[in-house]
Coordinates of C-alpha atoms and ligand atoms in Angstrom, one line a residue:
X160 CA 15.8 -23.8 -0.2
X161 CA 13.3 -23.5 -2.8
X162 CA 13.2 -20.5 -5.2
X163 CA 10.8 -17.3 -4.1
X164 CA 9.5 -17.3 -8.2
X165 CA 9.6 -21.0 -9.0
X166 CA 8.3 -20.2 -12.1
X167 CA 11.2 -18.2 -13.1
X168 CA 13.5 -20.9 -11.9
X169 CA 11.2 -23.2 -14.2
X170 CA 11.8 -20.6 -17.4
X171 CA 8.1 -21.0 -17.7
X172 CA 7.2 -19.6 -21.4
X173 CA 3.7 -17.9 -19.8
X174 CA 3.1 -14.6 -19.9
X175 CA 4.5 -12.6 -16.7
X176 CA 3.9 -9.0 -16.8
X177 CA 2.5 -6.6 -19.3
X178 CA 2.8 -2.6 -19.2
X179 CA 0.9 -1.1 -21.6
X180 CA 3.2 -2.6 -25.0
X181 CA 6.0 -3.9 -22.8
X182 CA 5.8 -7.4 -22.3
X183 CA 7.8 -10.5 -20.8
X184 CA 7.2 -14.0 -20.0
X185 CA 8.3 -15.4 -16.7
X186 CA 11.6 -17.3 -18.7
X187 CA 12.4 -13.4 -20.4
X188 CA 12.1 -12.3 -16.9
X189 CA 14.6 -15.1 -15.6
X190 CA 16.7 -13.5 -17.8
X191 CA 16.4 -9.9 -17.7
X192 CA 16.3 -9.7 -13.9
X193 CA 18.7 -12.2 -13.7
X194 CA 21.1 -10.4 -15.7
X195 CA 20.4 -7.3 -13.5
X196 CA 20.7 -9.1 -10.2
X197 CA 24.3 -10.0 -11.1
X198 CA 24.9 -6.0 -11.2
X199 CA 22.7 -5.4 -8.3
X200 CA 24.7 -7.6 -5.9
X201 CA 26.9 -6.5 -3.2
X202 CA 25.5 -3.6 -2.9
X203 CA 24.2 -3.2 0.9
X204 CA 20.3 -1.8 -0.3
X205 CA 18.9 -0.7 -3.5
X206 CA 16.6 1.9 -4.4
X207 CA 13.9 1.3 -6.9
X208 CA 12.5 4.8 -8.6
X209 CA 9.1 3.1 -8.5
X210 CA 7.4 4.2 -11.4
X211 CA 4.2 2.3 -12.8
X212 CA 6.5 0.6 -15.5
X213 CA 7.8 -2.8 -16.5
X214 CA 11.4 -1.2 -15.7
X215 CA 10.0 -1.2 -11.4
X216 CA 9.0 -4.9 -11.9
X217 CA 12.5 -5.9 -13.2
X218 CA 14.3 -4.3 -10.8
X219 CA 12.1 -5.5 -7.4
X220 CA 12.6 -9.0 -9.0
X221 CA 15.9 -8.7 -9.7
X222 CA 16.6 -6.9 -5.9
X223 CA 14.8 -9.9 -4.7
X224 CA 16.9 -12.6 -6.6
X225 CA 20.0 -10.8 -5.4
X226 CA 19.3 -11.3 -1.8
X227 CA 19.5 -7.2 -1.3
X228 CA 17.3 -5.1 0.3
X229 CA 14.9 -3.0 -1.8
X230 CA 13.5 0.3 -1.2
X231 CA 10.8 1.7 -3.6
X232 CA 10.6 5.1 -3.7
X233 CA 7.5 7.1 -4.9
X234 CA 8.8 9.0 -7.8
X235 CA 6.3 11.5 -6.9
X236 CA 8.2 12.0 -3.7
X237 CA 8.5 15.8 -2.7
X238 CA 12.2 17.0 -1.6
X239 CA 12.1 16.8 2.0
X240 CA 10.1 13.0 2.0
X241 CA 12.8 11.7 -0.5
X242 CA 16.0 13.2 1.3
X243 CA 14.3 11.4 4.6
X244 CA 13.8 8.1 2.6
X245 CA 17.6 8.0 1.1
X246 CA 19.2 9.7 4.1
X247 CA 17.2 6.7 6.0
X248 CA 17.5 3.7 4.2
X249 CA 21.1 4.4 2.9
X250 CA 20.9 2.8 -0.7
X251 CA 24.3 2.3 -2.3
X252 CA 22.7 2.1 -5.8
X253 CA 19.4 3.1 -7.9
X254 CA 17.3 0.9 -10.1
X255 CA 15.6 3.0 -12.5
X256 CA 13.9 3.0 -16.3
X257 CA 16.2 4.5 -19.3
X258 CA 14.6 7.2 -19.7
X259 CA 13.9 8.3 -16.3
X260 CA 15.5 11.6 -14.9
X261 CA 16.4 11.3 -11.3
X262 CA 16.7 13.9 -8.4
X263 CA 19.3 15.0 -7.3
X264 CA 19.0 13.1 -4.3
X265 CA 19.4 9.9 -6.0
X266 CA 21.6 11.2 -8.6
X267 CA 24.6 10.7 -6.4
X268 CA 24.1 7.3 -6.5
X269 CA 25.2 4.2 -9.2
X270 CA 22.8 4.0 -11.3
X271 CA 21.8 0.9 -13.1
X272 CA 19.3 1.0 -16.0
X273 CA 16.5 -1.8 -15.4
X274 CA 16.4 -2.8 -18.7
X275 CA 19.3 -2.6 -21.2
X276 CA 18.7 -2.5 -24.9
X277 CA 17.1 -5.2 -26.2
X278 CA 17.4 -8.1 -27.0
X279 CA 17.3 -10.2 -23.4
X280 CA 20.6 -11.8 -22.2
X281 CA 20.6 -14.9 -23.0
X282 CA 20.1 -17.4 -20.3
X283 CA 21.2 -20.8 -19.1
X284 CA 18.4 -23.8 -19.9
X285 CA 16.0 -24.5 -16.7
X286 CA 17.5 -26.4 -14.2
X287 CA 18.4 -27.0 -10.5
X288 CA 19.1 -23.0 -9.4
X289 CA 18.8 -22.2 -13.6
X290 CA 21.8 -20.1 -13.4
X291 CA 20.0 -17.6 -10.7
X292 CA 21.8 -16.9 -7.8
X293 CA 21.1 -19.4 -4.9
X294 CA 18.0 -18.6 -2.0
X295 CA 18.8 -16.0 0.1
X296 CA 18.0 -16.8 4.2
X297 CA 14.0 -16.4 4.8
X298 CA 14.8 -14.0 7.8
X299 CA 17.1 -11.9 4.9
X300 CA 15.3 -8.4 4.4
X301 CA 13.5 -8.2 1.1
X302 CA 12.2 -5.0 0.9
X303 CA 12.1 -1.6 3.1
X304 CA 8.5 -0.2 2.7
X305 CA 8.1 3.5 4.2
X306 CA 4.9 3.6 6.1
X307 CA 3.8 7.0 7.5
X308 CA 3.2 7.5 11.6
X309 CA 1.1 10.1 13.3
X310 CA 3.9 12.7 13.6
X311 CA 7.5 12.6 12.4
X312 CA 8.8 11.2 9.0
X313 CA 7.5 8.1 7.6
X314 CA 9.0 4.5 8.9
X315 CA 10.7 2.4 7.0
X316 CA 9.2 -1.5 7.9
X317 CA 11.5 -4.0 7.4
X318 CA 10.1 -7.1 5.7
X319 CA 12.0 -9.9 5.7
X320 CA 11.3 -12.9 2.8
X321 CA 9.6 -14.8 4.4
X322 CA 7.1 -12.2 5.7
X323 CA 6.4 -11.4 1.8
X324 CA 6.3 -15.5 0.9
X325 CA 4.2 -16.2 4.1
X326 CA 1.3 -13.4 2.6
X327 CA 1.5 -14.6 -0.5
X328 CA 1.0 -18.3 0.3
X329 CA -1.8 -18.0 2.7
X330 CA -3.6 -16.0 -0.3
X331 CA -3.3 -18.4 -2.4
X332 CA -4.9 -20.3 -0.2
X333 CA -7.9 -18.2 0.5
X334 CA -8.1 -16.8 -3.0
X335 CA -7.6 -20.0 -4.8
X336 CA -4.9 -18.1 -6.3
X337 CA -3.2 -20.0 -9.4
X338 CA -0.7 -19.6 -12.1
X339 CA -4.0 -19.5 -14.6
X340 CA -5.4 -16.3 -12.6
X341 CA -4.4 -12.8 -15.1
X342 CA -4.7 -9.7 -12.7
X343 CA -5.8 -6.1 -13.8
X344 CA -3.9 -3.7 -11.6
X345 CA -3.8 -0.2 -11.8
X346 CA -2.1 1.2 -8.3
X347 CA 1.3 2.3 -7.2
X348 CA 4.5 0.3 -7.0
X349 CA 6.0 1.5 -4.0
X350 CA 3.7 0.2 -1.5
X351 CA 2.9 -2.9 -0.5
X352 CA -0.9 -3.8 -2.0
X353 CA 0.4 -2.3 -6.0
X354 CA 3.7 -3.8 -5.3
X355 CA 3.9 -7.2 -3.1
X356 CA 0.0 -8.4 -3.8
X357 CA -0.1 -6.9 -7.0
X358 CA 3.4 -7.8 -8.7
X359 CA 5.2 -10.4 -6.6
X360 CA 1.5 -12.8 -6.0
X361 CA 1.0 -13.3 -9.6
X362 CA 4.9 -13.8 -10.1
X363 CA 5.3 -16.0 -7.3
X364 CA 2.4 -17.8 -8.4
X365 CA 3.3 -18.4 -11.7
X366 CA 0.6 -16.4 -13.0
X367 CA 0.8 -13.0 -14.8
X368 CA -0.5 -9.1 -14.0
X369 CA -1.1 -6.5 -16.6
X370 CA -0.9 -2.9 -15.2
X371 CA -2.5 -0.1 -17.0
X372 CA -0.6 2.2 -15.5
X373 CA -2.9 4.6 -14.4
X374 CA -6.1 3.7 -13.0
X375 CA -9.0 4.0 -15.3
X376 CA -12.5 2.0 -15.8
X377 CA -12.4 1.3 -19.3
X378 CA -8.9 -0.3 -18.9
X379 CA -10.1 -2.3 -16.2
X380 CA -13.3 -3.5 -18.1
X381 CA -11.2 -3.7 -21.5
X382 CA -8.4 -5.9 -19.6
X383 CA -11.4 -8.2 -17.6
X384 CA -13.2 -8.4 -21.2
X385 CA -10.0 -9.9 -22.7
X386 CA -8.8 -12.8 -20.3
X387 CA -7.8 -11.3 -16.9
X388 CA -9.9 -12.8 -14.1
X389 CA -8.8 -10.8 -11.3
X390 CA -8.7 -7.0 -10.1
X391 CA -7.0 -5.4 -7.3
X392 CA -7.9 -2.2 -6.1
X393 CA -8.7 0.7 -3.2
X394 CA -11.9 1.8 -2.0
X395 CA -11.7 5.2 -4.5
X396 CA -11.3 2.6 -7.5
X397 CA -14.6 0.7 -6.8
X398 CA -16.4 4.1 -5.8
X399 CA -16.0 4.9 -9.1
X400 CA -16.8 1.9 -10.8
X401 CA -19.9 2.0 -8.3
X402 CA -20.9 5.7 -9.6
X403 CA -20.0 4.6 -13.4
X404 CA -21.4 0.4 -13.6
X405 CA -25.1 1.4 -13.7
X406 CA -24.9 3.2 -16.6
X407 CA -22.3 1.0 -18.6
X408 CA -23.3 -2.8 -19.6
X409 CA -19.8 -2.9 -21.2
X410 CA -18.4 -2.7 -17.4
X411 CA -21.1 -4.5 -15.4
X412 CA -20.5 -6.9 -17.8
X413 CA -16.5 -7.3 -17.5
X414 CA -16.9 -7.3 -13.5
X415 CA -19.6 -10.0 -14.0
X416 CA -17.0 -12.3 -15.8
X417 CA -14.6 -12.1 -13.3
X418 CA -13.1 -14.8 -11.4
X419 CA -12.3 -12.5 -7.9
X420 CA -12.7 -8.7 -7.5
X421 CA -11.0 -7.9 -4.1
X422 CA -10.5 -3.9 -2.3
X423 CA -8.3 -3.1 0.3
X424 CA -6.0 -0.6 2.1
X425 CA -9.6 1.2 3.6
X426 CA -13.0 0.1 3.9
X427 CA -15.4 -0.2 1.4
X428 CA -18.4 1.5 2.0
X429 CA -21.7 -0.7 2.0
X430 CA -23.6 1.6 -0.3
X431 CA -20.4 0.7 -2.8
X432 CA -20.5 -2.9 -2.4
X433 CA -24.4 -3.2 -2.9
X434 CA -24.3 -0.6 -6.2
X435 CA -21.7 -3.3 -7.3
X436 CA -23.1 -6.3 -6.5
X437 CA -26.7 -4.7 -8.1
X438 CA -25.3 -3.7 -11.0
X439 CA -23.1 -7.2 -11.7
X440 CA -24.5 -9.8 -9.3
X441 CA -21.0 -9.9 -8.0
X442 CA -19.6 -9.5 -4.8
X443 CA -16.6 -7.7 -3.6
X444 CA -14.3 -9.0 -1.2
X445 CA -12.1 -7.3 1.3
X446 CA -8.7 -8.7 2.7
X447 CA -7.2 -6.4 5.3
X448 CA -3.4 -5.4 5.7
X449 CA -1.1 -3.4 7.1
X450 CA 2.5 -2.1 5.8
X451 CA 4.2 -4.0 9.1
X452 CA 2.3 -7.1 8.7
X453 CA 1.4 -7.3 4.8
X454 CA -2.0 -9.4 4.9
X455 CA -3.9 -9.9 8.3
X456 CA -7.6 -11.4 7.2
X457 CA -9.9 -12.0 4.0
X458 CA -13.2 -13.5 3.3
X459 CA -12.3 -16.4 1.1
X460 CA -13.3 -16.9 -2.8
X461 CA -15.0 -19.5 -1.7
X462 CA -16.9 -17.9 1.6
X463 CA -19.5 -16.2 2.5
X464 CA -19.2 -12.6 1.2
X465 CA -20.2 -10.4 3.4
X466 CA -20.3 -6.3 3.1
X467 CA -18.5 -4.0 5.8
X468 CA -16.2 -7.4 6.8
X469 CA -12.5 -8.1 6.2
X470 CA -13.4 -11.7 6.8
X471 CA -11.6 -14.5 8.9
X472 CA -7.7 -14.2 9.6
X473 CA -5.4 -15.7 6.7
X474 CA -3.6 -19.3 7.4
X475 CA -0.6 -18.7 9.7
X476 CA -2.1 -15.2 11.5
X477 CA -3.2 -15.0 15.1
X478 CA -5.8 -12.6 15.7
X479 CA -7.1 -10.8 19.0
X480 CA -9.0 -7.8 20.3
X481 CA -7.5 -6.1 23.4
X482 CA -9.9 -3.7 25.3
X483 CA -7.9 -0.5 26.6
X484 CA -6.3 -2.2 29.5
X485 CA -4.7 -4.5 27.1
X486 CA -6.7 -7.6 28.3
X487 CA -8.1 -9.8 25.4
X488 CA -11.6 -10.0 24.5
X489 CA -13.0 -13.4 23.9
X490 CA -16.7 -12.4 23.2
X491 CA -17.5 -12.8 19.3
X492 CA -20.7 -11.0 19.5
X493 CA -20.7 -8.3 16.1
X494 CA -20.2 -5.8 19.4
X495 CA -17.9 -5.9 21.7
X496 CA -14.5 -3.8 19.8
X497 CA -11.1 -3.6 21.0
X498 CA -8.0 -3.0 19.4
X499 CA -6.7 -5.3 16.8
X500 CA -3.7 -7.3 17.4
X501 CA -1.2 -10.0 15.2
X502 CA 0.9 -12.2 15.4
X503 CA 2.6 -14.8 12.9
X504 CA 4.6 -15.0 10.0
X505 CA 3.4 -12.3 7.9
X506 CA 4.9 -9.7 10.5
X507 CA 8.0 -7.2 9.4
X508 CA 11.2 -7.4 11.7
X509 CA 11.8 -3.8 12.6
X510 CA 11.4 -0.4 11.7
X511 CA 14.5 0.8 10.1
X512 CA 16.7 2.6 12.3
X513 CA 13.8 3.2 15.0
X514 CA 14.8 0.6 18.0
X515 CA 12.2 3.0 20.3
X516 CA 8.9 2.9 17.4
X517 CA 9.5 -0.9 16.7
X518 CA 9.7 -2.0 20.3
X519 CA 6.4 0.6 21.2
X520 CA 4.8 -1.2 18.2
X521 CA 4.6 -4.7 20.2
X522 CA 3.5 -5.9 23.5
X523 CA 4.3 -9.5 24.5
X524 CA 5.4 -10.5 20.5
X525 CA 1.7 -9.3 19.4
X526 CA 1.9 -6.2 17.1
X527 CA -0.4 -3.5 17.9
X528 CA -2.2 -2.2 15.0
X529 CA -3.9 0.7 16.0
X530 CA -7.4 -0.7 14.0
X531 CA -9.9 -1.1 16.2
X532 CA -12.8 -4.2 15.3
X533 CA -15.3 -6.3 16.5
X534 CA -15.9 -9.8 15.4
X535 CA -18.8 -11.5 14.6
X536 CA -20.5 -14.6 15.9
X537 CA -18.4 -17.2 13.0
X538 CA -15.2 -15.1 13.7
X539 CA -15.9 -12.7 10.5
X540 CA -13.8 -9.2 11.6
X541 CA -15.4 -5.9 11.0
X542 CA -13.1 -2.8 11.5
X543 CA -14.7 -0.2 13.3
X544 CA -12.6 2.7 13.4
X545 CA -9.0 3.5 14.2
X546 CA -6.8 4.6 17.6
X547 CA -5.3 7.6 16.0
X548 CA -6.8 10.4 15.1
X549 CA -3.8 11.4 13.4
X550 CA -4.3 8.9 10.9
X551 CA -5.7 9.7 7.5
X552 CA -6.8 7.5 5.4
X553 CA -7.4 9.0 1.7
X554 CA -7.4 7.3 -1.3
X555 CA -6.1 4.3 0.1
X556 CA -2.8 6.2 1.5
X557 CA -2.0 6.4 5.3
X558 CA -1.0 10.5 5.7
X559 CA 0.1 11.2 9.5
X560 CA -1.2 14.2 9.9
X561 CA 1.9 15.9 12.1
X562 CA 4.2 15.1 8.9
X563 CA 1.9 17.6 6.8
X564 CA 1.5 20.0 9.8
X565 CA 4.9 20.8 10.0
X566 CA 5.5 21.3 6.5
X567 CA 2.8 23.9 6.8
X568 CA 4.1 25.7 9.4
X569 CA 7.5 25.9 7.6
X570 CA 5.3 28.2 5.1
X571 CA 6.3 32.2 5.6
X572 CA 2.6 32.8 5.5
X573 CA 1.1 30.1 8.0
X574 CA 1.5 31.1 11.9
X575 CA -0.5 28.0 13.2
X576 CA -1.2 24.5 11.4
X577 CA -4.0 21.4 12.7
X578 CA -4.4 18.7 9.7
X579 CA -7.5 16.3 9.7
X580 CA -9.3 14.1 7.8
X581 CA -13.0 14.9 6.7
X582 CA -15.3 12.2 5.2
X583 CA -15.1 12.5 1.6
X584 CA -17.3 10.0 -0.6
X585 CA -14.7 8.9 -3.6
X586 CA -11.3 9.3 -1.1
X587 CA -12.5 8.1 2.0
X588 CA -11.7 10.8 4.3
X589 CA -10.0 13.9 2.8
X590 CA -7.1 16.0 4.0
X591 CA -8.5 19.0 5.6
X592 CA -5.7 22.4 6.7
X593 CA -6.9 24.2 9.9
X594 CA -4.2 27.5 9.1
X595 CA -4.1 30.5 10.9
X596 CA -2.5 33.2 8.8
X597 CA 0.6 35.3 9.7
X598 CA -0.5 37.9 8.0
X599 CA -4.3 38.0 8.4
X600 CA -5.1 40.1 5.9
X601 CA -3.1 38.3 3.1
X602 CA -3.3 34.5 3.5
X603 CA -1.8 31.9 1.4
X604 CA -4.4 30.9 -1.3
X605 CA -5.6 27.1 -0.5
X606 CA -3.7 26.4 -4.1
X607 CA -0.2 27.7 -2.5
X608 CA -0.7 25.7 0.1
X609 CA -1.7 22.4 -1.4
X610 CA 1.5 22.9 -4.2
X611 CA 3.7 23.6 -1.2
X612 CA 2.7 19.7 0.4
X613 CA 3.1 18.4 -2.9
X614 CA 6.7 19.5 -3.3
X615 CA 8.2 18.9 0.0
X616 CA 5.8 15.5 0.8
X617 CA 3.7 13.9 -2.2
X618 CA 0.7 15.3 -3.9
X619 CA -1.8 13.0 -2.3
X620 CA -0.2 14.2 1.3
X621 CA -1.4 17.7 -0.1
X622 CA -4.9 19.9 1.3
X623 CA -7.7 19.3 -0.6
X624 CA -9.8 21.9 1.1
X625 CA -8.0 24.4 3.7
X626 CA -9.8 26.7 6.0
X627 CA -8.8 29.8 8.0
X628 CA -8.8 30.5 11.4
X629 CA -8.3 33.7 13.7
X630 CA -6.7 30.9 16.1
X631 CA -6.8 27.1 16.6
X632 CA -8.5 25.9 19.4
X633 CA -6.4 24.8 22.2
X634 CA -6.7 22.9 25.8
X635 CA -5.4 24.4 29.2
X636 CA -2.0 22.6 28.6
X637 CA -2.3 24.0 25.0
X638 CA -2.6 20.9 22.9
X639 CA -5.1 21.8 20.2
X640 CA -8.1 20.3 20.7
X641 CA -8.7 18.8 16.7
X642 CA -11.8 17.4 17.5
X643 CA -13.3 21.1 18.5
X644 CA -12.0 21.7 15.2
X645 CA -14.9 20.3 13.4
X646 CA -18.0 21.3 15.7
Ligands
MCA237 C1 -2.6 17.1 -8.1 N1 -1.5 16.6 -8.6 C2 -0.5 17.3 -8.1 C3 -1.0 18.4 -7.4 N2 -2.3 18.3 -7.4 N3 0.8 17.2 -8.3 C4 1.6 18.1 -7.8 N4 1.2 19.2 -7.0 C5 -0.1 19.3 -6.8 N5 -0.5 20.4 -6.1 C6 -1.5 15.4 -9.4 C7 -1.3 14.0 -8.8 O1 0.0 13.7 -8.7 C8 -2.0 13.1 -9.9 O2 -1.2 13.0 -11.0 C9 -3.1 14.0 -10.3 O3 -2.8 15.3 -10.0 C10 -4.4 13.6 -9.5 O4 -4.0 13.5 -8.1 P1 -5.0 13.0 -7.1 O5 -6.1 13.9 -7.1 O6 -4.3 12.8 -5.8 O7 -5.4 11.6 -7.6 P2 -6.7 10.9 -7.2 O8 -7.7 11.1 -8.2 O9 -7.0 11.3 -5.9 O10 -6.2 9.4 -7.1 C11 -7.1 8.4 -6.7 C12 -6.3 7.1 -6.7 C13 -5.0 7.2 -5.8 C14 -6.0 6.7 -8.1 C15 -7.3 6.0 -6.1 O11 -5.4 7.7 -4.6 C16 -4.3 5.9 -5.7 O12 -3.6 5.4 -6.6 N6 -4.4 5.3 -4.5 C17 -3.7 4.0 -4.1 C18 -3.2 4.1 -2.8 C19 -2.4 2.8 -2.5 O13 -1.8 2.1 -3.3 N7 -2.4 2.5 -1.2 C20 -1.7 1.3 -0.7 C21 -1.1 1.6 0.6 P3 -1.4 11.7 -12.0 O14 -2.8 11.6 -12.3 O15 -0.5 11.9 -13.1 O16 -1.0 10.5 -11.1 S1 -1.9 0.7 1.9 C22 -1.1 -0.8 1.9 O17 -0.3 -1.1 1.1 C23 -1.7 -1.8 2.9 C24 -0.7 -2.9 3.1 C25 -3.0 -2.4 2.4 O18 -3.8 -2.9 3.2 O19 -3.2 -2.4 1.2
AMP238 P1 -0.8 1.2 5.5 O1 -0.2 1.6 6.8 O2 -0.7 2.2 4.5 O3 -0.2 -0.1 5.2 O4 -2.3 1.0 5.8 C1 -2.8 0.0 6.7 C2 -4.1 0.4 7.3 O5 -5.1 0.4 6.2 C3 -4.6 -0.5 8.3 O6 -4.1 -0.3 9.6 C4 -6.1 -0.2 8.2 O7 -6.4 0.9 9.0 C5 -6.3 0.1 6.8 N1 -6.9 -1.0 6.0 C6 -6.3 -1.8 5.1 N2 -7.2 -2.6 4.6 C7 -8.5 -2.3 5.1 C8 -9.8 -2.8 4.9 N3 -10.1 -3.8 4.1 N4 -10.8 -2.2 5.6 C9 -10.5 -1.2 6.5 N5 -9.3 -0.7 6.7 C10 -8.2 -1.2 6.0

């Protein structure tokens, strides 16, 4: 079977990856991850404390090469989301960074430093399987992503190797995607646009990513100034290049040089992608994705751009719109929307542990995706809205708004909870807290609140903006009724 990094296999002496001063070509990262995979193996999964760090990179890699299952876990991860995602996915051992300080809830676990002192094990000269262990099975999980639902817990979508080689592949081919391309990257590692698109594409391509970390313009412009030729990034990231380019030649030019800027995990407003384009005289293009079935559809690098699209599906994916009695659409006339469904190689295997979610989330082998599109005339797909309205969007991250509500209502001071999203211009839609207080006359402050979220879920699960009802409003059967919420 042929290797998932051939350039690994190859001990290729290009650069790789590059955090910040932290460095390694693809045949140093043969042999670092290689050295760790021999550690990692056996073990039944293993979690990754996914910081933004060379240390994440090594250990995925190395996961990957060992043919065991990876979880990454947001090391931002309040204490109930973290005790669901270990209680969950069951890792037997932790991949973390020497310095990093674990919880509790990991503590408990072997731990195995990502990186050892240096220097690199040494490592046998390239060669037939180059002393890496052999090609796990393509159907052989290769990472557990958690994913989060309307209500309940997050998911964890099983996605089997070839789900994460198929994606990959079928961008190369629309991106033109080559070992020569350098990506800028700035977004999480434990979901799958910072951490399959934006670490394992360049690795499996033979190319290299630099990550800065944390997301900020002038390390984007400084790093597109200095060689890269890609950036990867959400909708919030090129709002505010949009709001800074106009007044910064330094940056207009950087994104003018580059060879593809692409935005995903929400839509990019119109008004951003003309500022952009004004401002550079180049286009961004969206790809859209999914946790469950990694990358669906893209305009190509070498189509038509077009604003407010997500562009033709990738090699390898079927695409259709269902109207609401599940019967397909065939018209292609920029109106007519249904629901968005896929099928094809990119598609995960099963939710962990949830038989009942993963056999609701398909209907005759398609995968229902809850996005609802219409397609234009030459097949270009423009997402419309969404099924749920339980669904946030913000910054990029799906938030299910019954996870948050319930951690609300776990608060002493809140007697009643709705969550909802509210259009917000730099996140997308922002997390709004419908509370009625148990104690009217002393309600938890909109800070306490937000800080309680943060703790127990993640920071960006947490309010931004709460508001304070006598009661919610609620139907004869009484459901509350979110959408009299906002009138
Ligand atoms: C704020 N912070 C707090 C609190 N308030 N921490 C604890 N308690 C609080 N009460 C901290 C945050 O952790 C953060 O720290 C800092 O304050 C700012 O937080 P925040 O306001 O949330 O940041 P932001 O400015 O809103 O961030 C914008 C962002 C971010 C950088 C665009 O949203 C982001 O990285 N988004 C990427 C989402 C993503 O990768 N989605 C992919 C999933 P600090 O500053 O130190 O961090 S979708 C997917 O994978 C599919 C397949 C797809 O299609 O791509
Ligand atoms: P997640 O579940 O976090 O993987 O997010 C997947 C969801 O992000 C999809 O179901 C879409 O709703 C949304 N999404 C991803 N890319 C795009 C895009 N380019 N345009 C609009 N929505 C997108």
């Amino acid at each position: 079977m042929s290797p998932f990094f051939p350039a690994l296999a190859a001990r290729s002496d290009r650069p790789a990856l590059r955090f910040g001063d932290r460095a390694l070509t693809h045949a140093e990262l043969a042999a670092a991850a290689g050295s760790l995979a021999a550690r990692i193996a056996g073990a039944r999964r293993v979690a990754v404390w996914a910081t933004p760090t060379l240390d994440t990179a090594v250990g995925v890699v190395a996961a990957l090469l060992a043919g065991v299952p990876v979880v990454p876990v947001n090391p931002r991860s309040g204490e109930r989301e973290l005790a669901h995602v270990v209680a969950d996915s069951a890792p037997t051992r932790v991949v973390a960074g020497q310095d990093a300080v674990l919880p509790p809830a990991l503590a408990a676990l072997e731990r195995l430093d990502a990186l050892g002192p240096s220097p690199l094990p040494a490592l046998p000269p390239a060669g037939p399987g180059a002393g890496l262990p052999p090609e796990p099975s393509p159907e052989s999980p290769a990472l557990i992503v958690y994913t989060s639902g309307t209500t309940g817990p997050p998911k964890g979508a099983v996605l089997p190797r070839r789900a994460v080689a198929a994606t990959l592949d079928a961008l190369e081919d629309a991106w033109q995607w080559t070992a020569d391309d350098v990506l800028v990257h700035a977004l999480p590692l434990f979901h799958v646009h910072g951490l399959i698109l934006g670490i394992l594409g360049p690795l499996r391509r033979g190319g290299s990513v630099r990550h800065l970390g944390l997301f900020d313009i002038e390390g984007v412009a400084r790093e597109l100034s200095s060689g890269a030729t890609m950036f990867f990034g959400v909708p919030t990231m090129y709002h505010r290049i949009a709001e800074a380019v106009t007044d910064d030649p330094g940056l207009a030019g950087a994104l003018a040089g580059a060879r593809l800027l692409v935005s995903g995990s929400a839509a990019l407003p119109v008004r951003d992608h003309r500022r952009i384009a004004a401002a550079t005289g180049r286009r961004v293009i969206e790809r859209y994705g999914m946790t469950e079935t990694l990358m669906n559809t893209s305009v190509r690098a070498d189509g038509e751009p077009r604003a407010g699209t997500v562009g033709l599906p990738l090699r390898g994916v079927e695409l259709r719109l269902v109207d609401e009695s599940g019967d397909p659409i065939e018209a292609y006339d920029g109106e007519t929307a249904g629901e968005i469904q896929v099928r094809g190689p990119n598609l995960f295997t099963e939710y962990l542990n949830r038989p009942d979610a993963t056999e609701a989330a398909f209907t005759e082998g398609w995968f229902r995706t809850g996005d609802m599109a219409i397609r234009d005339p030459d097949g270009y797909v423009r997402i419309v809205g969404r099924k749920a309205t339980d669904l946030i969007k913000s910054g990029g991250y799906k938030i299910g708004a019954g996870e948050i509500e319930n951690v609300l209502l776990d608060h002493p001071g809140v007697r009643e909870a709705a969550v909802t999203g509210e259009p917000d211009p730099d996140l997308g839609e922002r997390i709004i807290a419908w509370i009625v207080p148990a104690h009217p006359g002393s309600p938890p402050s909109a800070q306490e609140l937000a800080d309680h979220v943060a703790a127990q879920l993640a920071a960006h699960k947490r309010p931004r903006t709460v508001r304070y009802l006598d009661a919610l409003p609620r139907n004869d059967m009484g459901k509350i009724m979110k959408r009299a919420l906002h009138a």
